[in-house]
PDB file of C-alpha atoms and ligand atoms in Angstrom:
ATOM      1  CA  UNK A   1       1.796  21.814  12.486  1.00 64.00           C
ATOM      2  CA  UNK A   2      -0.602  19.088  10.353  1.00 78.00           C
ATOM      3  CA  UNK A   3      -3.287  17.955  12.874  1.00 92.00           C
ATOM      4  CA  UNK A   4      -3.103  14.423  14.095  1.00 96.00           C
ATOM      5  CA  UNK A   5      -5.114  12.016  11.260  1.00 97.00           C
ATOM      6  CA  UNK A   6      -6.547   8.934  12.634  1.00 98.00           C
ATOM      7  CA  UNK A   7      -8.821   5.933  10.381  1.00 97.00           C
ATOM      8  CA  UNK A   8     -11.494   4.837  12.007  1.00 97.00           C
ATOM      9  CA  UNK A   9     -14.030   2.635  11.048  1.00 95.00           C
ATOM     10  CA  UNK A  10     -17.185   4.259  11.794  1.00 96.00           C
ATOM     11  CA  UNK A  11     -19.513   6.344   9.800  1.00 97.00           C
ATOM     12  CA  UNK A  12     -18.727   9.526   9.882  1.00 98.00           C
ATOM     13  CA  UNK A  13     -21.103  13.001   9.589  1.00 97.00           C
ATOM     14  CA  UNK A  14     -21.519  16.119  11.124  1.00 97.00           C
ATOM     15  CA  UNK A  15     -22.448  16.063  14.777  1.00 97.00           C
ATOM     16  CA  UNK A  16     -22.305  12.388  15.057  1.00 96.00           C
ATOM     17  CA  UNK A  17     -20.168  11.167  18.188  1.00 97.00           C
ATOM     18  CA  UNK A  18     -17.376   8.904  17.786  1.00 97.00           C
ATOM     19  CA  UNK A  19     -15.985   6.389  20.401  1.00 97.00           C
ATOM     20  CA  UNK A  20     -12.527   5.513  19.797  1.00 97.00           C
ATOM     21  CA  UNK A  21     -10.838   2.246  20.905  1.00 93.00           C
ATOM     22  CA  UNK A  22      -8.187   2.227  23.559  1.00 94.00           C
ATOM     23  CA  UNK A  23      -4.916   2.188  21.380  1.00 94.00           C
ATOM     24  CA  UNK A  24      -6.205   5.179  20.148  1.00 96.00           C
ATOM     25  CA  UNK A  25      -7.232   7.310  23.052  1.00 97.00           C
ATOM     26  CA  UNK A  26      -3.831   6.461  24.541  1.00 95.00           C
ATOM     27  CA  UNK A  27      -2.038   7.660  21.649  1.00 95.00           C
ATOM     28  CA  UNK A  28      -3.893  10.694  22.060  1.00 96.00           C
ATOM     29  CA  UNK A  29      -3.505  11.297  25.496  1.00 95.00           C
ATOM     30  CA  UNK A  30      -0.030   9.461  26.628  1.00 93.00           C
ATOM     31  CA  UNK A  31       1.440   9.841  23.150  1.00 94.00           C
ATOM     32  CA  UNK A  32       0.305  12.962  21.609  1.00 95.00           C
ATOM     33  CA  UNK A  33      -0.406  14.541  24.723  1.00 95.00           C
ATOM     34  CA  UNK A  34      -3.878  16.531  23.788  1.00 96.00           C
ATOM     35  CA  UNK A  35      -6.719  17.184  25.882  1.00 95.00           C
ATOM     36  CA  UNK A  36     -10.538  17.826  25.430  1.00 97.00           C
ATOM     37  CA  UNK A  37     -11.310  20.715  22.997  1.00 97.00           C
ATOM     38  CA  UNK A  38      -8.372  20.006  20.716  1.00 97.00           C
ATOM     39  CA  UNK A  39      -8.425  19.163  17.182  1.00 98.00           C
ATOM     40  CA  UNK A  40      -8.323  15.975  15.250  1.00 98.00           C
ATOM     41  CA  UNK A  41      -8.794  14.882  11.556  1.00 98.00           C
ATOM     42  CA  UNK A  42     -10.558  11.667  11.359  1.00 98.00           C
ATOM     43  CA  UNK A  43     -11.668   9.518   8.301  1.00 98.00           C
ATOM     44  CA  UNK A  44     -13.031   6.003   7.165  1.00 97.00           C
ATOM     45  CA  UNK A  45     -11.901   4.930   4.006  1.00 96.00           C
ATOM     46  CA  UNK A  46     -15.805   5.973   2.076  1.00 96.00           C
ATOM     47  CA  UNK A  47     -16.859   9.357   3.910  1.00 97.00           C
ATOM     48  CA  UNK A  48     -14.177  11.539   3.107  1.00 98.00           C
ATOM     49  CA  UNK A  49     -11.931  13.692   5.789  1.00 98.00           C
ATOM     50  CA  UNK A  50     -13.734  15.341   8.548  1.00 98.00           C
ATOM     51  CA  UNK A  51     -12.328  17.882  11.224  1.00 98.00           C
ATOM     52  CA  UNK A  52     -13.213  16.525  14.791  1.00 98.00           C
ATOM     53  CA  UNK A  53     -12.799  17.922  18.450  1.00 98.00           C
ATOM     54  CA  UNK A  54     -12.005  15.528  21.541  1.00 98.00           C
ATOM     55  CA  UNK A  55     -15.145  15.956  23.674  1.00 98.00           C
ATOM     56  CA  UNK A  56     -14.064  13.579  26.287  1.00 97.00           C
ATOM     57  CA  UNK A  57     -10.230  11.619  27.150  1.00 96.00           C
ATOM     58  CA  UNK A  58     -10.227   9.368  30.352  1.00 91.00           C
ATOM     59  CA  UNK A  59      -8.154   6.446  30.852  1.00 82.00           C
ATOM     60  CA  UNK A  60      -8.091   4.394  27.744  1.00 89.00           C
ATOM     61  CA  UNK A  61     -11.060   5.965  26.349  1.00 94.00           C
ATOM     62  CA  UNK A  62     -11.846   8.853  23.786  1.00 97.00           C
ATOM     63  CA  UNK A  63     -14.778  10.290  22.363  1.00 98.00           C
ATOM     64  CA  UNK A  64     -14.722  12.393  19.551  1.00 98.00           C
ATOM     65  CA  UNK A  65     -17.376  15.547  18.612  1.00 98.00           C
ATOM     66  CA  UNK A  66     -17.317  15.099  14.600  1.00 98.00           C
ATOM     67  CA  UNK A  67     -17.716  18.830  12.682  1.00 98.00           C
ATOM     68  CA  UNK A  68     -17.541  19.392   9.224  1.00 98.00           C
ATOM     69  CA  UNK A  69     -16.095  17.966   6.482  1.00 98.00           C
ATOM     70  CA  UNK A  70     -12.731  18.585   5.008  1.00 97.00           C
ATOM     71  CA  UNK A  71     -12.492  16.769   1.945  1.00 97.00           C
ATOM     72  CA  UNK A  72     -14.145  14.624   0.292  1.00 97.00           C
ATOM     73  CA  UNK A  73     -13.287  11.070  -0.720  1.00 96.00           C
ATOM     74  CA  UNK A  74     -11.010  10.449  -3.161  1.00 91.00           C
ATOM     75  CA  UNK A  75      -9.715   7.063  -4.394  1.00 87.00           C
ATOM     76  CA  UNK A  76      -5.782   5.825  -4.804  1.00 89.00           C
ATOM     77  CA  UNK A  77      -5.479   4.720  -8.577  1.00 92.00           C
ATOM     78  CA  UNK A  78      -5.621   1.090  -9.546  1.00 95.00           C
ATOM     79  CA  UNK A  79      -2.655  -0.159  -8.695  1.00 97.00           C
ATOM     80  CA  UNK A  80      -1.517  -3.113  -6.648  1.00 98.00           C
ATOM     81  CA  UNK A  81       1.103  -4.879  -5.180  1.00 98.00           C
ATOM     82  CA  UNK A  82       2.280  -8.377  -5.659  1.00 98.00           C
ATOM     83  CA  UNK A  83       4.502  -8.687  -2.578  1.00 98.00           C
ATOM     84  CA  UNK A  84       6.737 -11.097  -1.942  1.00 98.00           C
ATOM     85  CA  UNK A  85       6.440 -12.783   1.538  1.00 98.00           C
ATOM     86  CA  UNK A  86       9.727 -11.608   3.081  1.00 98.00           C
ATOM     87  CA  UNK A  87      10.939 -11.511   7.148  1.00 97.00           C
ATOM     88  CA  UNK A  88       8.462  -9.777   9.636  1.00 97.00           C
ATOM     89  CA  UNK A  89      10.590  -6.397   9.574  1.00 98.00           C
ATOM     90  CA  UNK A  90      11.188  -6.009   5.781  1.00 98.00           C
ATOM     91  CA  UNK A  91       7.604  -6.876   4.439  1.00 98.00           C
ATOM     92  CA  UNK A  92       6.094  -4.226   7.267  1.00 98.00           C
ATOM     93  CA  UNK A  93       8.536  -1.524   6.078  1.00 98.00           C
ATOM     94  CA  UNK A  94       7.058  -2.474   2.569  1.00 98.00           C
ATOM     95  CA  UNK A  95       3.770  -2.392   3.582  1.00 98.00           C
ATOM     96  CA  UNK A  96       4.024   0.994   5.029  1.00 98.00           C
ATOM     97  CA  UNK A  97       6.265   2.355   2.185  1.00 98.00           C
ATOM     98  CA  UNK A  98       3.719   0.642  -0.848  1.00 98.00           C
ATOM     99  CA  UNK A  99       0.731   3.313   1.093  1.00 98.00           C
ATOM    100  CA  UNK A 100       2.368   5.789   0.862  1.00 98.00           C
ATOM    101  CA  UNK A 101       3.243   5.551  -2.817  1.00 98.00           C
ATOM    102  CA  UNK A 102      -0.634   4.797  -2.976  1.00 97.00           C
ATOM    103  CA  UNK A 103      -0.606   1.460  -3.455  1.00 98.00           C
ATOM    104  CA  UNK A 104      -4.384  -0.032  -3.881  1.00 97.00           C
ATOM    105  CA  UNK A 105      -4.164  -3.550  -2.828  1.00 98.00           C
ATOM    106  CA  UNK A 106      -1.645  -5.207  -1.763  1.00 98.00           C
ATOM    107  CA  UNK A 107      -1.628  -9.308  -2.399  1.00 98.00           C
ATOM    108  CA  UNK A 108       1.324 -11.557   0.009  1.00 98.00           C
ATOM    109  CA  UNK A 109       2.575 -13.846  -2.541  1.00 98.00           C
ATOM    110  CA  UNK A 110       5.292 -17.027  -1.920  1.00 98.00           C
ATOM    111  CA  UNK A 111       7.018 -18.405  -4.601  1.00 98.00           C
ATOM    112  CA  UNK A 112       9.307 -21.054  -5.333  1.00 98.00           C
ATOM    113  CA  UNK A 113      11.940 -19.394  -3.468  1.00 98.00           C
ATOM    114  CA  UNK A 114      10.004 -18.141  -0.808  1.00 97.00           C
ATOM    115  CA  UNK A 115      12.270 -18.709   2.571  1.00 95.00           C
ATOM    116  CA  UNK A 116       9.116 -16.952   4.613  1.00 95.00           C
ATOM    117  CA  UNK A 117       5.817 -17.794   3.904  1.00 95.00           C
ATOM    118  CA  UNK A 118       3.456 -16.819   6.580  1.00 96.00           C
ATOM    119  CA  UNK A 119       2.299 -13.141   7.725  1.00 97.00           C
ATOM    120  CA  UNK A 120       0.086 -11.829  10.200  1.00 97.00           C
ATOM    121  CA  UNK A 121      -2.266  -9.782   8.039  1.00 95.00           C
ATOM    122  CA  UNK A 122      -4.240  -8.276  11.132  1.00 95.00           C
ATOM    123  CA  UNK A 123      -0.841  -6.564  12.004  1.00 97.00           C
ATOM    124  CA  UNK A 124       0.099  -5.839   8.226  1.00 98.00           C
ATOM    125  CA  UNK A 125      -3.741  -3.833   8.028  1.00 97.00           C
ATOM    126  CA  UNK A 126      -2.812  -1.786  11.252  1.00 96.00           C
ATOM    127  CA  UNK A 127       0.532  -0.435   9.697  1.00 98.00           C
ATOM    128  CA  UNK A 128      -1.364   0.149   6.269  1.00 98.00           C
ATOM    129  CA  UNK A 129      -3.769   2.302   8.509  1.00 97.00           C
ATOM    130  CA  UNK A 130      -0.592   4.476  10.182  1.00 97.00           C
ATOM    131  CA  UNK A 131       0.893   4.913   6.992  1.00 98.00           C
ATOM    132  CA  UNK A 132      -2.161   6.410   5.424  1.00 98.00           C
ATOM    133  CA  UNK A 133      -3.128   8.630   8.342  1.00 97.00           C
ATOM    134  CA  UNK A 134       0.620  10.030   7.893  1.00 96.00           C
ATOM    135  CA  UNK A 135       0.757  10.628   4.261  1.00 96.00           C
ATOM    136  CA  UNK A 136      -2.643  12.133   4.243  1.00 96.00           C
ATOM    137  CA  UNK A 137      -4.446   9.369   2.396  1.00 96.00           C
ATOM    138  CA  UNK A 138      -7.877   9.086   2.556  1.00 97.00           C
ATOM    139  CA  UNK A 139      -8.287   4.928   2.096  1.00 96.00           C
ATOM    140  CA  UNK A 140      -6.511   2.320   3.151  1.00 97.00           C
ATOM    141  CA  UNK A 141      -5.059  -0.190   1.288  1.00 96.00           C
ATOM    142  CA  UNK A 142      -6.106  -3.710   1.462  1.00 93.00           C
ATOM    143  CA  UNK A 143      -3.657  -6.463   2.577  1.00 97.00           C
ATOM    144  CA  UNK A 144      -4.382  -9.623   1.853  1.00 97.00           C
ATOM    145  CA  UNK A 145      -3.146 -12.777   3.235  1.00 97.00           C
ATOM    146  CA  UNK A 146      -0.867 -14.723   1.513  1.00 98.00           C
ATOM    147  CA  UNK A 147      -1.306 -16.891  -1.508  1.00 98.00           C
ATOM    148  CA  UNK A 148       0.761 -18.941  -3.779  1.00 98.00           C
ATOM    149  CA  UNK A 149       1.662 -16.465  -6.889  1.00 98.00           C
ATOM    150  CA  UNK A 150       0.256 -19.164  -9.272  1.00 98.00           C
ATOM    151  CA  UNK A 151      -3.155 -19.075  -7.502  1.00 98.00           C
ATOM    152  CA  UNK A 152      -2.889 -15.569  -7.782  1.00 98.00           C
ATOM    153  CA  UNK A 153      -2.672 -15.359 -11.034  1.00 98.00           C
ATOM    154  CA  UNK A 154      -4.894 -18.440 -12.106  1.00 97.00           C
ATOM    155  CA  UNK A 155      -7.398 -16.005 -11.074  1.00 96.00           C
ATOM    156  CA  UNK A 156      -5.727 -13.124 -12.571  1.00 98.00           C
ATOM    157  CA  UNK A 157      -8.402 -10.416 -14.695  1.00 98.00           C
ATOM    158  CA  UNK A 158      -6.039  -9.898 -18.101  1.00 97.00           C
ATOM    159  CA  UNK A 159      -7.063  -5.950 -17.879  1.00 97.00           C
ATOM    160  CA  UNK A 160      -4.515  -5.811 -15.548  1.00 98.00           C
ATOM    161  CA  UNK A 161      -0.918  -5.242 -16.526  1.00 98.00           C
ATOM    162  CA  UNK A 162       1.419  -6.834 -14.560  1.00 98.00           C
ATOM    163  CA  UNK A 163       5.138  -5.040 -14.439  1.00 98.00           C
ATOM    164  CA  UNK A 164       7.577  -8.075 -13.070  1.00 98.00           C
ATOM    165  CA  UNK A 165      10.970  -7.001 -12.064  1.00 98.00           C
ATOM    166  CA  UNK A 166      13.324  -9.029 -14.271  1.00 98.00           C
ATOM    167  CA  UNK A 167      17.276  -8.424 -13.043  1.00 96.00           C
ATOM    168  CA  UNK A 168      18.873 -10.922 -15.234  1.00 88.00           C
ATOM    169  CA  UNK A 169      16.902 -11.071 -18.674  1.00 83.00           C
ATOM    170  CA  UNK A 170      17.140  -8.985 -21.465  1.00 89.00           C
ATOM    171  CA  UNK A 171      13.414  -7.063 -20.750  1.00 96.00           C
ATOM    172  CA  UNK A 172      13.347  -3.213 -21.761  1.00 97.00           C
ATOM    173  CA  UNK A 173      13.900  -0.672 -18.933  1.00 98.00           C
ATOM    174  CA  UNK A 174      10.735  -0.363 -17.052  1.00 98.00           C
ATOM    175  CA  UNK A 175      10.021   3.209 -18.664  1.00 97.00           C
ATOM    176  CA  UNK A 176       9.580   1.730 -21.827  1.00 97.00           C
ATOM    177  CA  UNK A 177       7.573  -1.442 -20.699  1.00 96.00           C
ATOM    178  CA  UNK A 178       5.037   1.187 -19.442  1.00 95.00           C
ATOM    179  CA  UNK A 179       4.828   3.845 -22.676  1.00 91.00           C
ATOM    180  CA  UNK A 180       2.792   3.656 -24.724  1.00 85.00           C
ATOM    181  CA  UNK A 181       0.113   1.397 -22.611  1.00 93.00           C
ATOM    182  CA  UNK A 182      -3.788   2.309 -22.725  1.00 92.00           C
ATOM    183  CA  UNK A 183      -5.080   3.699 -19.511  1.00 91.00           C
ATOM    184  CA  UNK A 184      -5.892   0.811 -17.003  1.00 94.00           C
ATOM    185  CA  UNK A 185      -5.171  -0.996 -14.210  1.00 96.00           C
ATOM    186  CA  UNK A 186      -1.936  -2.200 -12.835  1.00 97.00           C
ATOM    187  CA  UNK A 187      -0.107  -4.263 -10.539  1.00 98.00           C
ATOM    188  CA  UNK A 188       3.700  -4.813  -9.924  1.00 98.00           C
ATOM    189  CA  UNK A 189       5.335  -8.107  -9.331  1.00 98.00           C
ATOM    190  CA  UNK A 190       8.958  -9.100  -7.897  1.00 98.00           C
ATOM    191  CA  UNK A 191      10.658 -11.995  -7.009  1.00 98.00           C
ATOM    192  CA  UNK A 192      11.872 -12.622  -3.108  1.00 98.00           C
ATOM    193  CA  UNK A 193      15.287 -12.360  -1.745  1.00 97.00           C
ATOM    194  CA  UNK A 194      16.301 -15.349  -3.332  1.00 97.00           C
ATOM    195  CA  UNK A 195      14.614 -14.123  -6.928  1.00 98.00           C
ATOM    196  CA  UNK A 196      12.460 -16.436  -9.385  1.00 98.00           C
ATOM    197  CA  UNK A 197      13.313 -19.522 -10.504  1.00 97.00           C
ATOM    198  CA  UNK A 198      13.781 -19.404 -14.690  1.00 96.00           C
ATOM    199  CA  UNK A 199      11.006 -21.778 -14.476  1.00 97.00           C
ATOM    200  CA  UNK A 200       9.017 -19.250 -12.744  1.00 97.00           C
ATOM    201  CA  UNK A 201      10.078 -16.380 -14.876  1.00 97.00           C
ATOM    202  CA  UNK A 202       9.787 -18.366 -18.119  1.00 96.00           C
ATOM    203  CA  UNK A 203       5.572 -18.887 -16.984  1.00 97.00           C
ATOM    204  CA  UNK A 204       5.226 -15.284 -16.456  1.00 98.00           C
ATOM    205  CA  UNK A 205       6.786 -14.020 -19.975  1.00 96.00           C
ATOM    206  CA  UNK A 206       4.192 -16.155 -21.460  1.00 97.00           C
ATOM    207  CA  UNK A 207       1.445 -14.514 -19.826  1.00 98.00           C
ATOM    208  CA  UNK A 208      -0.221 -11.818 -22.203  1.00 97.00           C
ATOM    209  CA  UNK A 209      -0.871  -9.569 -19.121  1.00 98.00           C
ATOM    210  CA  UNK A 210       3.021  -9.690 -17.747  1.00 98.00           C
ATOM    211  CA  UNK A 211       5.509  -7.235 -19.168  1.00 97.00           C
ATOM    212  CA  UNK A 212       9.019  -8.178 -18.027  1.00 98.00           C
ATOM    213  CA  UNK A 213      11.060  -4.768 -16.966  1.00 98.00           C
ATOM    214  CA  UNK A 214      14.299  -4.033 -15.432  1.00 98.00           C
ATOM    215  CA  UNK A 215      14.318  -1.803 -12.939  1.00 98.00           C
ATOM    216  CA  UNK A 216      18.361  -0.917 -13.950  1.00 97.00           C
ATOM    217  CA  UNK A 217      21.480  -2.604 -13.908  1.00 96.00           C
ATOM    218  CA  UNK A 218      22.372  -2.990  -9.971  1.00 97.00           C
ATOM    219  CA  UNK A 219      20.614  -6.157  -8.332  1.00 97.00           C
ATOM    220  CA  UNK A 220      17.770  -4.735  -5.915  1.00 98.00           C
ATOM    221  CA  UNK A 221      16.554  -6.060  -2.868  1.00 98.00           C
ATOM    222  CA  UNK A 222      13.222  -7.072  -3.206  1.00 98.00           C
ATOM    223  CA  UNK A 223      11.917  -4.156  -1.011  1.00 98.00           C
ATOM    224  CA  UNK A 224      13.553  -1.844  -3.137  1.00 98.00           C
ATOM    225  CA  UNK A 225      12.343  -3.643  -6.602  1.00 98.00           C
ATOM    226  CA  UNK A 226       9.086  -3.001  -5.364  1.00 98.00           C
ATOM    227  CA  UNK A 227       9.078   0.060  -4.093  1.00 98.00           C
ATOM    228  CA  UNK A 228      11.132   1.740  -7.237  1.00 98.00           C
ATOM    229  CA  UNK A 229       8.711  -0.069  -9.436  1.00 98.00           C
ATOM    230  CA  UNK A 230       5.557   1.331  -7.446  1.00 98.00           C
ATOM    231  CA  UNK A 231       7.075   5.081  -7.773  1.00 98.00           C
ATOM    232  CA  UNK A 232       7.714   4.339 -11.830  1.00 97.00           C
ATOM    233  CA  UNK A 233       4.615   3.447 -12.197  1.00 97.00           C
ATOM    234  CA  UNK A 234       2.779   6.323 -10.265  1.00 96.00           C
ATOM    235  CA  UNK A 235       5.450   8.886 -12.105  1.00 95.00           C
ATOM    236  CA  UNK A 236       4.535   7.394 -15.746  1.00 94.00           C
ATOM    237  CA  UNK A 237       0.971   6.439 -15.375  1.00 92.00           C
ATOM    238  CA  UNK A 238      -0.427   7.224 -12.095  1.00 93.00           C
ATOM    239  CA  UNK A 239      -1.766  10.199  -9.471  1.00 92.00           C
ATOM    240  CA  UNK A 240       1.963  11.681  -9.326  1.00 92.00           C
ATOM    241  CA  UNK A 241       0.991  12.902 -12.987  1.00 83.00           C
ATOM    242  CA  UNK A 242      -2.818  13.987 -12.007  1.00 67.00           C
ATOM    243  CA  UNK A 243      -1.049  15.924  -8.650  1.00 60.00           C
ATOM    244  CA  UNK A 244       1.041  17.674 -10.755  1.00 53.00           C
ATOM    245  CA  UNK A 245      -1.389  18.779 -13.422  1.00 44.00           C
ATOM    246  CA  UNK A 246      -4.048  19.969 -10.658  1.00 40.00           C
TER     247      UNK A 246
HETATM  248  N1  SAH B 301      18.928 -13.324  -5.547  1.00 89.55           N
HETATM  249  C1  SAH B 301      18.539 -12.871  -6.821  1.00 89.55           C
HETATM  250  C2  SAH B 301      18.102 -11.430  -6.767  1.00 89.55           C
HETATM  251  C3  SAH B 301      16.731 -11.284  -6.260  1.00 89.55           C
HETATM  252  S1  SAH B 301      16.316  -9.624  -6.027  1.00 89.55           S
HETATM  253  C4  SAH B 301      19.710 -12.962  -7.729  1.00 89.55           C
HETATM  254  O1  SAH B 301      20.816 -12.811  -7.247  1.00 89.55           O
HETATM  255  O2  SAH B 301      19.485 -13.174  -8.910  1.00 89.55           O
HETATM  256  C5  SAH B 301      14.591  -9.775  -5.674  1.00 89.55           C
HETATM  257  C6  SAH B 301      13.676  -9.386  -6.809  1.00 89.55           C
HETATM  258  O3  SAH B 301      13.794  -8.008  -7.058  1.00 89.55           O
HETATM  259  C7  SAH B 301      13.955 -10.070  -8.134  1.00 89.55           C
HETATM  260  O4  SAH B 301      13.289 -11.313  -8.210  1.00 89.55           O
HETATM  261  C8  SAH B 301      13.371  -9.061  -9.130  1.00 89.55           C
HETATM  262  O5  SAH B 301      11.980  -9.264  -9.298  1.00 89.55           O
HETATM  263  C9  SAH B 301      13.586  -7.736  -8.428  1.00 89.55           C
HETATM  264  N2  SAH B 301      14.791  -7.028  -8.930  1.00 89.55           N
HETATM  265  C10 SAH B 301      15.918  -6.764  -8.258  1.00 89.55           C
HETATM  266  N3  SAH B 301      16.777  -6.042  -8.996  1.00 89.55           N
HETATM  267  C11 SAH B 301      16.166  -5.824 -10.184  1.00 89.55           C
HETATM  268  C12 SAH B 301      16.531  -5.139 -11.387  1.00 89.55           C
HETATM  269  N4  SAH B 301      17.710  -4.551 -11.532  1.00 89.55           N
HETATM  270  N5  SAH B 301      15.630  -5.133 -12.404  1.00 89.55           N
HETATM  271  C13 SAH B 301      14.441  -5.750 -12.285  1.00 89.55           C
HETATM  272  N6  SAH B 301      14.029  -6.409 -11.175  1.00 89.55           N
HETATM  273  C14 SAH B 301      14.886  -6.443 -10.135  1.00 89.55           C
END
């Protein structure tokens, strides 16, 4: 059984004391049902993964006895998201799924087609946090609230590739869009439910940072676009390549 991971947002070193707000100390006690003297991993996004023991659980509060450390930090690679705003359910279930492929960053864009474009970032954060204390992460993506996709990329640095998920051009597969790259940052890019507009899709080809892919022949959902694109690019040119090697 994996101990229980929670992010916190603390400093964390050895023998230091750790209050923990009341959603967590519920979860430990109601949910998870421990008790003082058991085990917890516990990390902040900068100090690494340290082993901690629950020195006191009352009512809605938790303190934790922090011991040593058991690793140390490690950073996701440089790659963000460029996600579409879509309805509540369907851009959390991103959100969580984009952490756990080890997404960096990940940037709420609307487009032209954009039937949703508000989100409640706050929330989108706290699922970012779950996710990564489940898969074992040891940061946290950011989520940022959302922007129009052509401020995002009038601010756009040109070191950063930017795959876009193109279902009805004639782009190469996404494999091939990515071989052959230098080393460097990334981002991924797709349209929402309703797709681009050609006007749209016609601004991005001309961008010298954008590299138009399809992601197959079968029209994706946006969530899925994203999500397959995310895992291509770890596969090809991110940490699932570095896991495997180590
Ligand atoms: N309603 C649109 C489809 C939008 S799918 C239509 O019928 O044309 C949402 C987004 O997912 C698209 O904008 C695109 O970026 C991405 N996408 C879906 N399927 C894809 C594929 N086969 N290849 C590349 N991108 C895809």
């Amino acid at each position: 059984m994996s101990l229980i991971r929670l992010h916190v947002a603390d400093a964390l070193a050895q023998g230091a004391t750790l209050t923990l707000g009341e959603a967590q100390a519920r979860y430990l006690a109601a949910v998870m049902r421990r008790s003082v003297g058991d085990a917890v991993l516990v990390f902040n996004g900068r100090d690494g993964e340290w082993q901690a023991a629950i020195a006191t659980l009352a009512k809605g509060r938790a303190t934790l006895a922090i011991g040593h450390r058991t690793r140390a930090q490690t950073s996701s690679p440089d790659l963000w998201l460029l996600a579409p705003v879509l309805k509540r359910e369907t851009l959390e279930w991103m959100v969580e799924k984009a952490t756990e492929l080890g997404a960096a960053r990940i940037l709420a864009v609307t487009t032209e087609r954009s039937a949703v474009t508000r989100t409640n970032p706050e929330r989108l954060t706290a699922i970012a946090a779950e996710a990564a204390e489940q898969c074992e992460r040891l940061d946290v993506p950011v989520v940022d609230a959302p922007q129009p996709l052509a401020t995002v990329l009038a601010g756009w640095n040109p070191d950063r590739r930017l795959v876009v998920g193109d279902e009805r051009g004639r782009s190469p597969p996404i494999a091939d869009a990515i071989a052959g790259e230098a080393p460097g940052p990334w981002a991924v890019l797709v349209g929402p439910e309703g797709g681009f507009t050609a006007r749209e899709l016609d601004g991005l080809r001309k961008l010298p940072f954008c590299r138009l892919a399809s992601l197959g022949p079968r029209i994706l959902r946006a969530e899925t676009a994203a999500l397959s694109a995310l895992a291509v690019l770890q596969a090809l040119a991110g940490d699932w390549r570095d896991h495997h090697l180590a």
